[in-house]
Coordinates of C-alpha atoms in Angstrom, one line a residue:
Chain A
M1074 CA -2.3 6.3 23.0
T1075 CA -3.1 4.7 26.4
D1076 CA -1.0 3.0 28.8
S1077 CA -3.8 0.2 29.8
P1078 CA -6.6 -1.5 28.1
S1079 CA -9.5 0.4 27.4
D1080 CA -13.0 0.3 25.4
S1081 CA -13.9 0.0 22.1
P1082 CA -13.2 3.1 20.7
H1083 CA -16.4 3.8 19.0
P1084 CA -19.1 1.5 20.4
E1085 CA -22.1 3.4 18.6
A1086 CA -20.5 2.7 15.1
V1087 CA -21.2 -0.9 15.8
T1088 CA -23.7 -1.9 13.3
G1089 CA -24.8 -5.6 12.1
G1090 CA -21.3 -7.0 12.4
D1091 CA -19.1 -4.4 10.1
T1092 CA -16.9 -3.4 12.9
V1093 CA -14.8 -6.0 14.8
A1094 CA -15.5 -4.4 18.4
T1095 CA -17.5 -6.4 20.6
E1096 CA -17.6 -6.9 24.6
P1097 CA -14.4 -8.0 25.5
S1098 CA -12.7 -7.0 22.3
P1099 CA -10.6 -10.1 20.8
L1100 CA -8.0 -7.6 19.9
E1101 CA -7.7 -6.9 23.7
G1102 CA -7.4 -10.9 24.2
L1103 CA -4.7 -10.6 21.6
A1104 CA -3.0 -7.7 23.0
S1105 CA -2.8 -9.0 26.1
D1106 CA -1.5 -12.4 25.4
L1107 CA 1.4 -10.7 23.4
A1108 CA 2.3 -8.3 25.8
A1109 CA 2.6 -11.5 28.5
A1110 CA 4.5 -13.5 25.8
I1111 CA 7.1 -10.8 25.7
G1112 CA 6.9 -9.2 28.9
A1113 CA 5.6 -6.1 27.8
E1114 CA 3.9 -3.8 30.4
R1115 CA 2.4 -1.2 28.2
W1116 CA -0.1 -2.4 25.5
S1117 CA -2.9 -0.7 24.1
A1118 CA -6.1 -1.9 21.8
T1119 CA -7.6 1.4 20.4
N1120 CA -9.1 2.4 17.0
G1121 CA -8.7 -1.4 15.7
T1122 CA -5.1 -1.3 16.2
V1123 CA -2.9 -3.4 18.7
R1124 CA 0.1 -1.7 20.6
I1125 CA 2.6 -3.2 22.6
D1126 CA 5.4 -1.0 23.7
V1127 CA 9.1 -2.5 24.9
P1128 CA 11.9 -0.9 26.1
R1129 CA 14.6 -0.8 23.1
E1130 CA 17.1 -3.0 24.8
R1131 CA 14.6 -5.9 24.1
W1132 CA 13.7 -4.4 20.5
T1133 CA 15.0 -7.6 18.4
E1134 CA 14.2 -10.0 20.9
A1135 CA 10.7 -8.8 21.6
V1136 CA 9.7 -8.3 17.6
A1137 CA 11.1 -12.2 16.9
T1138 CA 9.2 -13.2 19.7
V1139 CA 6.1 -11.8 18.4
R1140 CA 7.0 -12.9 14.9
G1141 CA 6.7 -16.5 16.1
R1142 CA 2.9 -15.9 15.9
L1143 CA 2.8 -13.2 13.4
P1144 CA 5.0 -13.6 10.5
F1145 CA 4.0 -11.2 8.1
F1146 CA 6.5 -8.5 7.8
S1147 CA 4.4 -5.2 6.9
W1148 CA 6.5 -2.0 7.7
L1149 CA 8.6 -0.3 10.2
S1150 CA 8.7 3.4 10.6
A1151 CA 9.3 6.1 13.2
V1152 CA 7.4 9.1 14.6
D1153 CA 9.5 11.8 15.6
W1154 CA 7.5 13.7 18.9
S1155 CA 9.1 17.3 18.9
R1156 CA 8.3 20.7 19.6
T1157 CA 10.3 22.3 17.3
V1158 CA 8.0 22.3 14.2
A1159 CA 9.3 24.1 10.5
V1160 CA 6.0 23.0 9.1
G1161 CA 2.4 21.8 9.7
D1162 CA 1.4 22.0 13.3
P1163 CA 2.9 22.1 16.6
A1164 CA 1.0 19.2 18.8
E1165 CA -2.1 20.9 20.1
G1166 CA -3.0 20.6 23.7
T1167 CA -0.2 18.2 24.5
A1168 CA 2.2 20.1 26.3
D1169 CA 3.3 17.3 28.6
F1170 CA 4.5 15.0 25.9
E1171 CA 8.2 13.8 25.8
E1172 CA 10.4 14.9 22.9
R1173 CA 11.2 11.2 21.5
F1174 CA 11.3 9.1 18.6
E1175 CA 8.9 6.3 18.3
V1176 CA 10.1 3.2 16.2
L1177 CA 7.1 1.3 15.3
C1178 CA 7.2 -2.2 13.8
R1179 CA 4.0 -4.0 12.4
L1180 CA 3.4 -7.8 12.4
S1181 CA 0.6 -9.4 11.2
S1182 CA -1.0 -13.3 10.8
V1183 CA -1.4 -14.5 7.3
T1184 CA -4.2 -17.0 8.3
S1185 CA -6.4 -14.5 10.4
A1186 CA -6.9 -10.8 10.7
D1187 CA -4.3 -10.9 13.9
A1188 CA -1.9 -7.9 13.8
A1189 CA 0.0 -6.2 16.3
I1190 CA 2.4 -3.0 16.2
I1191 CA 5.4 -3.0 18.5
A1192 CA 6.6 0.4 19.3
T1193 CA 9.9 1.4 21.3
T1194 CA 10.7 4.8 22.3
L1195 CA 14.7 6.4 21.8
P1196 CA 15.7 9.7 23.0
K1197 CA 16.2 12.5 20.8
D1198 CA 19.6 12.7 21.3
D1199 CA 20.9 8.9 21.0
P1200 CA 18.6 7.7 18.1
V1201 CA 20.4 4.0 18.1
I1202 CA 18.5 1.0 18.0
D1203 CA 19.6 -2.6 16.7
S1204 CA 18.6 -3.6 13.4
L1205 CA 16.1 -5.9 12.7
V1206 CA 17.5 -7.4 9.6
T1207 CA 18.2 -10.5 11.5
V1208 CA 14.9 -11.3 12.3
A1209 CA 13.0 -10.1 8.9
G1210 CA 14.8 -9.7 5.7
G1211 CA 12.3 -7.4 5.0
A1212 CA 13.7 -4.6 7.4
E1213 CA 16.3 -4.0 5.3
W1214 CA 14.8 -1.5 3.5
H1215 CA 12.3 0.1 5.6
E1216 CA 15.3 0.6 8.3
R1217 CA 16.9 2.3 5.1
E1218 CA 14.1 4.4 5.2
A1219 CA 14.0 5.4 8.5
A1220 CA 17.7 6.1 9.0
E1221 CA 17.7 9.0 6.3
M1222 CA 14.2 10.2 6.9
F1223 CA 14.7 11.0 10.5
G1224 CA 18.6 10.1 11.4
I1225 CA 18.1 6.8 13.2
E1226 CA 20.9 4.6 13.3
F1227 CA 20.2 0.6 13.2
R1228 CA 23.0 -1.0 14.6
G1229 CA 24.2 -4.0 12.6
H1230 CA 22.5 -2.8 9.5
P1231 CA 24.5 -4.5 6.6
N1232 CA 24.1 -1.6 4.1
L1233 CA 22.8 2.0 6.0
T1234 CA 23.2 3.9 2.9
K1235 CA 20.4 6.3 1.8
L1236 CA 17.4 4.9 -0.3
Y1237 CA 15.5 7.5 -1.3
L1238 CA 17.5 10.5 -1.0
P1239 CA 20.8 11.2 -3.3
D1240 CA 23.9 10.3 -1.2
S1241 CA 24.7 14.0 -0.8
F1242 CA 21.4 15.0 0.5
E1243 CA 22.3 16.6 4.0
G1244 CA 19.2 16.5 7.0
H1245 CA 16.5 14.5 7.6
P1246 CA 13.3 15.2 6.1
L1247 CA 10.6 13.6 7.9
L1248 CA 12.0 15.3 11.2
K1249 CA 9.5 18.1 12.4
S1250 CA 12.6 20.4 12.1
F1251 CA 12.8 19.6 8.8
P1252 CA 11.5 22.9 6.8
L1253 CA 9.2 22.2 3.6
L1254 CA 11.0 23.9 1.1
A1255 CA 8.4 24.6 -1.1
R1256 CA 6.3 26.4 1.4
E1257 CA 9.4 28.5 2.4
V1258 CA 9.8 29.9 -1.4
K1259 CA 6.4 30.2 -2.0
P1260 CA 3.1 30.2 0.5
W1261 CA 0.9 27.2 -0.1
P1262 CA -2.0 28.5 -2.3
G1263 CA -4.5 26.5 -0.3
T1264 CA -4.0 28.3 2.9
V1265 CA -7.2 29.2 3.1
D1266 CA -8.6 25.8 3.5
V1267 CA -6.2 25.4 6.3
E1268 CA -6.4 28.6 8.4
D1269 CA -10.2 29.4 9.9
M1270 CA -12.1 32.0 7.5
P1271 CA -13.8 34.4 9.5
S1272 CA -17.2 33.3 8.7
T1273 CA -16.0 29.6 9.7
E1274 CA -16.7 29.9 13.5
N1275 CA -20.4 30.1 13.1
R1276 CA -20.6 27.5 10.6
E1277 CA -18.5 25.2 12.9
A1278 CA -21.5 26.1 15.7
E1279 CA -23.9 25.2 13.4
A1280 CA -22.4 22.6 12.0
M1281 CA -23.3 19.5 10.7
V1282 CA -23.6 18.7 7.0
E1283 CA -26.9 17.5 6.1
E1284 CA -26.1 16.5 2.5
G1285 CA -27.0 13.0 1.6
E1286 CA -30.3 13.3 4.0
E1287 CA -33.4 13.2 2.4
Chain B
M460 CA 30.8 -31.3 -21.5
T461 CA 34.3 -29.4 -21.3
Q462 CA 35.3 -30.4 -24.8
L463 CA 32.2 -28.8 -26.4
D464 CA 32.4 -25.8 -28.7
P465 CA 31.9 -22.7 -26.6
R466 CA 29.6 -21.1 -29.1
V467 CA 27.5 -24.6 -28.8
A468 CA 27.9 -24.5 -24.7
M469 CA 26.4 -21.1 -24.7
H470 CA 22.9 -22.4 -26.1
M471 CA 23.0 -25.3 -23.5
S472 CA 21.8 -25.1 -20.2
D473 CA 23.0 -23.2 -17.7
A474 CA 25.0 -25.7 -15.9
A475 CA 27.1 -25.8 -19.3
V476 CA 27.4 -21.8 -19.6
S477 CA 29.1 -22.1 -16.1
V478 CA 31.6 -25.1 -17.1
A479 CA 32.5 -23.9 -20.6
L480 CA 32.7 -20.3 -20.7
E481 CA 35.0 -18.3 -18.3
T482 CA 33.8 -14.6 -18.6
P483 CA 34.9 -11.7 -16.4
E484 CA 32.5 -9.9 -14.0
M485 CA 30.6 -6.8 -15.5
T486 CA 28.4 -4.4 -14.3
L487 CA 25.3 -3.6 -16.2
N488 CA 23.2 -0.6 -15.4
I489 CA 19.5 -1.1 -16.2
G490 CA 17.1 1.6 -16.5
P491 CA 16.2 4.3 -15.0
Q492 CA 14.7 4.9 -18.1
H493 CA 13.6 1.4 -19.1
P494 CA 10.2 0.2 -20.2
S495 CA 10.2 -2.6 -18.3
T496 CA 10.9 -0.9 -14.9
H497 CA 7.0 0.3 -15.0
G498 CA 8.6 4.2 -13.8
V499 CA 12.1 5.1 -13.0
L500 CA 13.7 2.2 -11.4
R501 CA 17.5 1.6 -12.0
L502 CA 18.9 -1.7 -11.3
V503 CA 23.0 -2.4 -10.8
A504 CA 23.5 -5.6 -11.9
K505 CA 26.7 -7.5 -11.5
V506 CA 26.6 -10.1 -14.2
D507 CA 28.9 -13.0 -15.3
G508 CA 28.1 -14.1 -18.7
E509 CA 24.3 -14.8 -18.9
R510 CA 24.4 -15.2 -14.9
V511 CA 23.6 -12.4 -12.4
E512 CA 25.6 -12.5 -9.6
S513 CA 24.4 -9.5 -7.8
V514 CA 21.4 -6.9 -8.1
E515 CA 21.2 -3.5 -6.1
P516 CA 17.5 -1.8 -7.1
V517 CA 18.4 2.1 -6.9
I518 CA 15.1 3.8 -6.4
G519 CA 14.0 7.3 -5.1
Y520 CA 13.7 8.7 -8.8
M521 CA 9.9 9.3 -8.1
H522 CA 10.1 10.1 -4.5
R523 CA 7.8 12.9 -3.9
G524 CA 7.7 13.4 -0.1
Y525 CA 4.2 12.5 0.4
E526 CA 4.3 11.6 4.1
K527 CA 6.0 15.3 4.9
L528 CA 3.6 16.7 2.6
A529 CA 0.7 14.7 4.2
E530 CA 1.8 16.7 7.4
V531 CA 0.7 20.1 6.2
R532 CA -2.8 19.0 4.7
T533 CA -5.8 18.9 5.9
Y534 CA -7.6 15.0 5.7
A535 CA -9.7 16.1 2.8
Q536 CA -6.9 17.2 0.7
I537 CA -4.5 14.1 1.4
T538 CA -7.0 12.0 -0.5
A539 CA -5.8 13.8 -3.3
L540 CA -2.4 12.9 -2.6
V541 CA -2.7 9.2 -1.8
N542 CA -4.8 8.8 -5.3
R543 CA -1.4 9.1 -7.2
I544 CA 0.8 6.8 -4.8
D545 CA 0.0 3.7 -6.8
W546 CA -1.8 5.2 -10.2
V547 CA -3.0 2.6 -11.6
A548 CA -5.2 2.0 -8.7
G549 CA -6.1 5.5 -7.5
F550 CA -9.1 4.5 -6.3
A551 CA -8.1 1.7 -4.3
N552 CA -5.4 3.9 -2.1
E553 CA -7.8 6.2 -0.9
I554 CA -9.9 3.4 0.7
P555 CA -7.8 2.5 3.7
F556 CA -6.9 6.2 4.2
I557 CA -10.5 7.2 4.5
V558 CA -11.5 4.4 6.8
A559 CA -8.9 5.2 9.2
V560 CA -9.7 9.0 9.3
E561 CA -13.5 7.6 9.7
R562 CA -12.4 5.0 12.2
L563 CA -10.8 8.3 14.4
V564 CA -13.6 10.4 14.0
G565 CA -15.9 7.7 14.8
V566 CA -18.3 7.7 11.7
E567 CA -19.3 5.1 9.3
A568 CA -20.1 5.6 5.6
P569 CA -23.9 4.7 4.8
A570 CA -24.3 1.5 3.1
R571 CA -24.9 2.7 -0.4
A572 CA -21.8 4.5 -0.3
Q573 CA -20.1 1.6 1.1
W574 CA -21.1 -0.7 -1.9
I575 CA -20.3 1.8 -4.4
R576 CA -16.7 2.1 -2.9
L577 CA -16.3 -2.0 -3.0
I578 CA -17.4 -1.8 -6.8
L579 CA -15.1 1.0 -8.0
T580 CA -12.3 -0.9 -5.8
E581 CA -13.1 -4.0 -7.7
M582 CA -13.1 -2.1 -11.0
T583 CA -9.9 -0.5 -9.9
R584 CA -8.4 -4.1 -9.4
I585 CA -9.9 -5.1 -13.0
S586 CA -8.1 -2.6 -14.6
S587 CA -5.0 -3.0 -12.9
H588 CA -4.6 -6.5 -13.4
L589 CA -5.7 -6.0 -17.3
L590 CA -2.8 -3.5 -17.5
F591 CA -0.4 -6.5 -16.1
M592 CA -2.1 -9.0 -18.5
S593 CA -1.0 -6.4 -21.4
S594 CA 2.2 -5.2 -20.3
Y595 CA 3.7 -8.8 -18.8
P596 CA 3.2 -10.6 -22.2
L597 CA 4.8 -7.9 -24.0
E598 CA 8.1 -7.8 -21.8
L599 CA 7.9 -11.5 -22.9
G600 CA 7.9 -10.6 -26.3
A601 CA 4.3 -11.0 -26.9
P602 CA 2.5 -7.9 -27.9
T603 CA -0.8 -8.9 -29.0
P604 CA -2.5 -9.7 -25.6
L605 CA -1.7 -6.2 -25.1
M606 CA -4.3 -5.1 -27.6
Y607 CA -7.0 -7.4 -26.2
A608 CA -6.5 -6.6 -22.7
L609 CA -6.3 -2.7 -23.1
R610 CA -9.5 -2.7 -25.4
E611 CA -11.4 -4.0 -22.6
R612 CA -10.0 -1.8 -19.8
E613 CA -11.0 1.2 -21.4
H614 CA -14.6 0.3 -21.0
V615 CA -13.5 -0.1 -17.2
M616 CA -12.1 3.0 -16.9
D617 CA -14.7 5.1 -18.7
L618 CA -17.3 3.9 -16.3
I619 CA -14.8 4.7 -13.4
E620 CA -14.4 8.0 -15.2
G621 CA -18.2 8.5 -15.7
M622 CA -18.8 8.0 -11.7
T623 CA -15.9 9.5 -10.4
G624 CA -14.8 12.5 -12.8
G625 CA -11.1 11.3 -12.9
R626 CA -9.6 8.2 -14.7
F627 CA -7.0 7.6 -12.9
H628 CA -7.1 10.0 -9.7
P629 CA -10.7 9.6 -8.8
N630 CA -10.3 11.6 -5.3
F631 CA -13.9 10.4 -4.7
N632 CA -13.7 9.7 -1.2
R633 CA -15.3 12.0 1.6
V634 CA -15.0 11.2 5.3
G635 CA -18.4 9.4 5.9
G636 CA -19.2 8.7 2.4
V637 CA -18.2 9.2 -1.6
K638 CA -18.6 12.3 -3.3
P639 CA -21.6 13.7 -4.4
A640 CA -23.1 12.9 -8.0
A641 CA -20.5 15.2 -10.4
G642 CA -22.2 18.4 -11.8
G643 CA -24.2 19.2 -8.4
G644 CA -21.9 22.2 -7.6
A645 CA -23.1 24.8 -5.1
N646 CA -26.8 23.5 -5.0
T647 CA -25.7 19.5 -4.2
K648 CA -28.3 19.5 -1.6
K649 CA -31.2 20.4 -4.0
V650 CA -29.8 18.1 -6.7
I651 CA -30.7 14.3 -6.4
Q652 CA -27.4 12.7 -5.7
D653 CA -26.7 9.1 -7.1
L654 CA -25.3 7.1 -9.7
P655 CA -25.1 8.2 -13.2
A656 CA -28.1 7.2 -15.0
G657 CA -27.6 3.7 -16.8
W658 CA -24.1 3.0 -14.8
L659 CA -25.1 0.1 -13.2
Q660 CA -26.2 -1.4 -16.6
G661 CA -23.0 -0.3 -18.3
T662 CA -20.8 -2.0 -15.7
R663 CA -22.9 -5.2 -15.8
D664 CA -22.0 -5.1 -19.6
A665 CA -18.6 -4.4 -19.1
M666 CA -18.0 -7.1 -16.7
D667 CA -19.3 -9.4 -19.3
K668 CA -16.7 -7.9 -21.6
V669 CA -13.9 -8.5 -18.9
D670 CA -15.3 -12.1 -18.8
A671 CA -15.0 -12.6 -22.3
V672 CA -11.5 -11.0 -22.7
C673 CA -10.2 -13.1 -19.5
D674 CA -11.1 -16.4 -22.0
E675 CA -9.2 -14.9 -24.9
L676 CA -6.4 -14.2 -23.0
D677 CA -6.4 -17.7 -21.6
D678 CA -6.2 -18.8 -24.8
L679 CA -3.7 -16.4 -25.9
V680 CA -1.3 -16.4 -23.2
T681 CA -1.7 -19.1 -20.4
G682 CA -1.4 -22.4 -22.7
N683 CA 1.0 -20.8 -25.0
E684 CA 4.3 -22.9 -24.7
L685 CA 6.5 -20.1 -25.4
I686 CA 5.2 -18.2 -22.3
Q687 CA 5.8 -21.0 -20.4
A688 CA 8.9 -21.9 -21.3
R689 CA 9.7 -18.1 -20.1
T690 CA 8.0 -18.5 -17.0
V691 CA 7.6 -22.0 -15.3
G692 CA 10.1 -22.6 -12.7
V693 CA 11.4 -19.1 -13.1
G694 CA 11.6 -16.7 -10.4
V695 CA 10.2 -19.1 -7.5
I696 CA 9.5 -17.2 -4.5
P697 CA 8.8 -19.9 -1.3
A698 CA 5.8 -18.7 0.9
E699 CA 8.1 -18.2 4.0
K700 CA 10.6 -15.7 2.1
A701 CA 7.5 -13.9 0.8
I702 CA 6.0 -13.5 4.2
E703 CA 9.6 -12.2 5.8
F704 CA 9.7 -9.6 3.1
G705 CA 6.2 -8.5 3.7
M706 CA 5.2 -9.5 -0.1
S707 CA 1.7 -9.3 -0.6
G708 CA -1.3 -9.5 -2.8
P709 CA -1.4 -11.6 -5.7
N710 CA 2.5 -12.0 -5.3
L711 CA 2.3 -13.5 -2.0
R712 CA -0.7 -16.0 -3.0
A713 CA 1.2 -17.3 -6.0
S714 CA 3.4 -18.6 -3.2
G715 CA 0.3 -20.7 -2.2
V716 CA -0.3 -18.4 0.9
G717 CA -4.3 -17.9 0.8
F718 CA -4.1 -14.5 2.6
D719 CA -6.5 -11.9 1.3
L720 CA -7.5 -8.9 3.1
R721 CA -10.8 -8.8 1.9
K722 CA -11.5 -11.6 3.8
H723 CA -10.0 -10.3 7.0
E724 CA -10.3 -7.0 7.2
Q725 CA -13.9 -5.0 7.8
V726 CA -12.9 -2.2 5.7
L727 CA -15.6 -2.6 3.0
P728 CA -18.5 -5.2 3.2
Y729 CA -17.0 -8.0 1.0
D730 CA -18.5 -10.3 3.9
R731 CA -21.7 -10.0 2.3
F732 CA -20.3 -11.4 -1.3
V733 CA -19.4 -14.9 -2.3
F734 CA -16.0 -15.0 -4.1
D735 CA -12.5 -17.6 -4.0
I736 CA -8.9 -16.7 -2.9
P737 CA -6.9 -18.0 -6.1
T738 CA -3.7 -19.2 -5.1
G739 CA -0.5 -20.6 -7.1
A740 CA 1.2 -23.7 -5.8
N741 CA 4.9 -22.9 -7.1
G742 CA 5.3 -19.6 -6.4
D743 CA 6.8 -18.9 -9.7
C744 CA 6.5 -16.3 -12.9
F745 CA 3.5 -18.5 -14.4
D746 CA 1.7 -18.8 -10.9
R747 CA 2.0 -14.8 -10.8
F748 CA 0.3 -14.1 -14.1
V749 CA -2.3 -16.9 -13.6
V750 CA -3.3 -15.6 -10.0
R751 CA -3.9 -12.4 -11.5
L752 CA -6.0 -13.7 -14.5
L753 CA -8.4 -15.7 -11.8
E754 CA -8.6 -12.7 -9.8
I755 CA -10.2 -10.6 -12.7
R756 CA -12.6 -13.2 -12.9
Q757 CA -13.3 -13.1 -9.1
A758 CA -13.8 -9.1 -9.2
T759 CA -16.1 -9.7 -11.9
R760 CA -18.1 -11.9 -9.7
I761 CA -17.9 -9.6 -7.0
V762 CA -19.3 -6.5 -8.8
R763 CA -21.9 -8.4 -10.6
Q764 CA -23.5 -9.5 -6.7
A765 CA -22.6 -6.0 -5.6
I766 CA -24.7 -4.8 -8.5
D767 CA -27.4 -6.9 -7.5
T768 CA -27.6 -6.1 -4.0
I769 CA -26.8 -2.2 -3.9
P770 CA -28.6 -1.0 -1.0
S771 CA -30.4 2.3 -1.6
G772 CA -30.0 5.2 0.8
P773 CA -27.6 8.6 1.3
L774 CA -24.3 8.3 -0.1
Q775 CA -22.6 10.9 3.2
A776 CA -23.0 10.5 6.6
K777 CA -23.6 13.6 8.8
V778 CA -19.7 14.9 9.6
P779 CA -18.8 18.3 10.9
R780 CA -17.9 20.7 8.3
I781 CA -14.9 21.6 9.6
L782 CA -13.2 18.3 10.5
K783 CA -11.3 17.8 13.7
V784 CA -9.9 14.4 14.0
P785 CA -9.8 13.2 18.0
A786 CA -6.5 12.7 18.9
G787 CA -5.0 8.8 18.7
E788 CA -4.0 6.7 16.6
T789 CA -4.8 3.7 13.9
Y790 CA -3.5 1.8 11.1
V791 CA -5.8 0.8 8.4
R792 CA -5.1 -1.6 5.7
A793 CA -7.1 -2.7 2.7
E794 CA -6.2 -5.5 -0.3
N795 CA -5.2 -2.7 -3.1
P796 CA -4.6 -5.0 -6.2
K797 CA -1.1 -4.8 -5.9
G798 CA -1.3 -6.0 -2.1
E799 CA -1.4 -4.3 1.4
M800 CA -1.9 -0.8 1.3
G801 CA -2.1 0.8 4.7
Y802 CA -2.1 3.9 6.4
Y803 CA -0.8 4.8 10.1
V804 CA -2.6 8.0 11.1
V805 CA -1.8 9.8 14.0
S806 CA -3.6 12.6 14.9
Q807 CA -3.0 15.4 17.4
G808 CA -7.1 16.4 17.7
D809 CA -6.4 19.1 14.4
R810 CA -7.5 19.2 11.0
I811 CA -3.9 18.4 9.9
P812 CA -2.3 15.0 11.1
Y813 CA 0.7 14.8 12.8
R814 CA 1.8 11.9 10.9
V815 CA 0.9 9.5 8.3
K816 CA 3.0 6.7 7.3
I817 CA 2.1 5.4 3.9
R818 CA 2.5 1.6 3.8
S819 CA 2.3 0.8 0.2
A820 CA 2.3 -3.1 -1.5
S821 CA 4.9 -2.3 -4.3
F822 CA 7.8 -1.2 -1.9
S823 CA 7.7 -4.5 0.2
N824 CA 7.1 -6.6 -3.2
L825 CA 9.9 -4.8 -4.6
S826 CA 12.6 -5.4 -1.9
V827 CA 12.8 -8.9 -2.3
L828 CA 14.5 -8.1 -5.8
P829 CA 17.8 -8.3 -4.6
W830 CA 17.5 -12.0 -3.1
L831 CA 15.3 -13.2 -5.9
L832 CA 17.4 -11.9 -8.7
A833 CA 20.8 -13.5 -7.3
D834 CA 22.0 -16.3 -9.4
A835 CA 18.9 -15.8 -12.0
L836 CA 19.9 -15.8 -15.8
L837 CA 20.3 -12.3 -17.4
P838 CA 17.2 -13.2 -20.1
D839 CA 14.8 -14.1 -17.2
L840 CA 15.9 -10.7 -15.6
V841 CA 12.5 -9.0 -16.9
A842 CA 10.4 -11.9 -16.8
I843 CA 11.2 -11.9 -13.1
M844 CA 10.8 -8.0 -12.6
G845 CA 7.8 -8.0 -14.6
S846 CA 6.0 -10.6 -12.8
L847 CA 6.3 -8.9 -9.6
D848 CA 3.9 -6.1 -10.8
F849 CA 4.7 -3.1 -9.2
V850 CA 4.4 0.8 -10.1
L851 CA 7.3 2.7 -9.0
G852 CA 5.1 5.4 -7.6
D853 CA 4.0 2.9 -5.3
V854 CA 7.4 2.0 -4.6
D855 CA 8.7 5.7 -4.2
R856 CA 5.6 7.5 -2.6

């Protein structure tokens, strides 16, 4: 994630027109166009993905504007950036990150490959954002899912009830602080693959698999 | 109209029903265990006589929490998970995930591996659509096409199994390539890794059989008056509604939007092949059926071209044995048989992703149901629902 335009992520991977990225990447053009249209300052176009960051006050307005050009409502979801991690890895080497929710909405075109993720940031202690249901009907289920999984409140949603989980379920499973019960009860038998084996460090140093080479 | 005997009026047009019959509102539970729900979906329908007033789908019976599980697994382990999202298209689910990881790592699969991926994706599309060809007429009350469609689907499934070792859950993709041919074991380096002997010819023969069954289905189903009476003009989805709800795949194309990710995303080398994007004109159940039938023909066309042009070479690019994916985020989507299947992967530079958001086609395709079924007739409910071709594993994830 960068705050400014960056070069194509893997210039060495460009072969015979198979990948999108060329000199002044069309993705970057799209990103800066869209960012200008909604008055956003932060945008990026890395790894083939356009992302535009807007403040949450302008969330619905920004998504509505972008939908004028990219009408297809692909998905909406969130990321929990948290240091309290019950399972999995604490985010490594990124002690400087700010604890927050990111809410992401992906819109795309139905005539070309153009697509963008509109993102915004919510503080952990006030996870409230305006609902997109008035902007695109498809947002309804996606917002219900994000609400139950992350505890984000979508203001103005007509029916913010649980989508997947039983009504009596407590907690928000996709929060990093939510324990994965199966692991609490019984350790993961595949741990050997996840943790470093004593011998793996040598192998990692030597390291490139030659399989498939003649 | 009002002096008609109610028993007569019941068999007249919908307009006559509402005039002649005053019926109390009733709540009807459909599912979760109902053959037409393709898994476990419950519909709470408020009906007034034959007319559906509102429908609330209740999903989550198959929620397995893959997004949470992905946060504690290595990338190689996750490919085994994503197989199971849309289980009739297991192979196609792996492609966007693996390409997302490859994009973050900065490797690309060798050409031969890409061709194999493409052939298997198209064969998955054929098998998924043939399943629809068998189940949809069955839901409309015609059991015969099932026998024809499933017979030929079995050839395709056998070939997928012959190549990957798994009928439904191939788990065949590796970051930077595809799995070496089965049986290599620990000595894979010394074994010549390639397609099973005779596989390409077998596939070519299977494509002829699939084309033949498409002709048969055309005769049996497409021109059938009863099928047409049940489907033409039923469950119409206008293009702008489909776009607003994020409907993708054949459901979107039946509404007249000729958008296919195979033409736009560079996930697999589709730009090397000639094929058409069939679209419908009316967005009704009949169009959704016909578009899928035509897509099978296009898929066999692509597979034949791919068999003719498959390059030789390695199946696997050089990838570190312990794969640490550089920090970054990407969203990669590809055309699954059901529509846009995509993964938003956030990496923190570790062997385990920080977050994986799974965008599945059936979830968005199904979310249109409350809008679509409002004011429909009860006998059309199954016809409309079946025409969307969803799989509950793909909805619930």
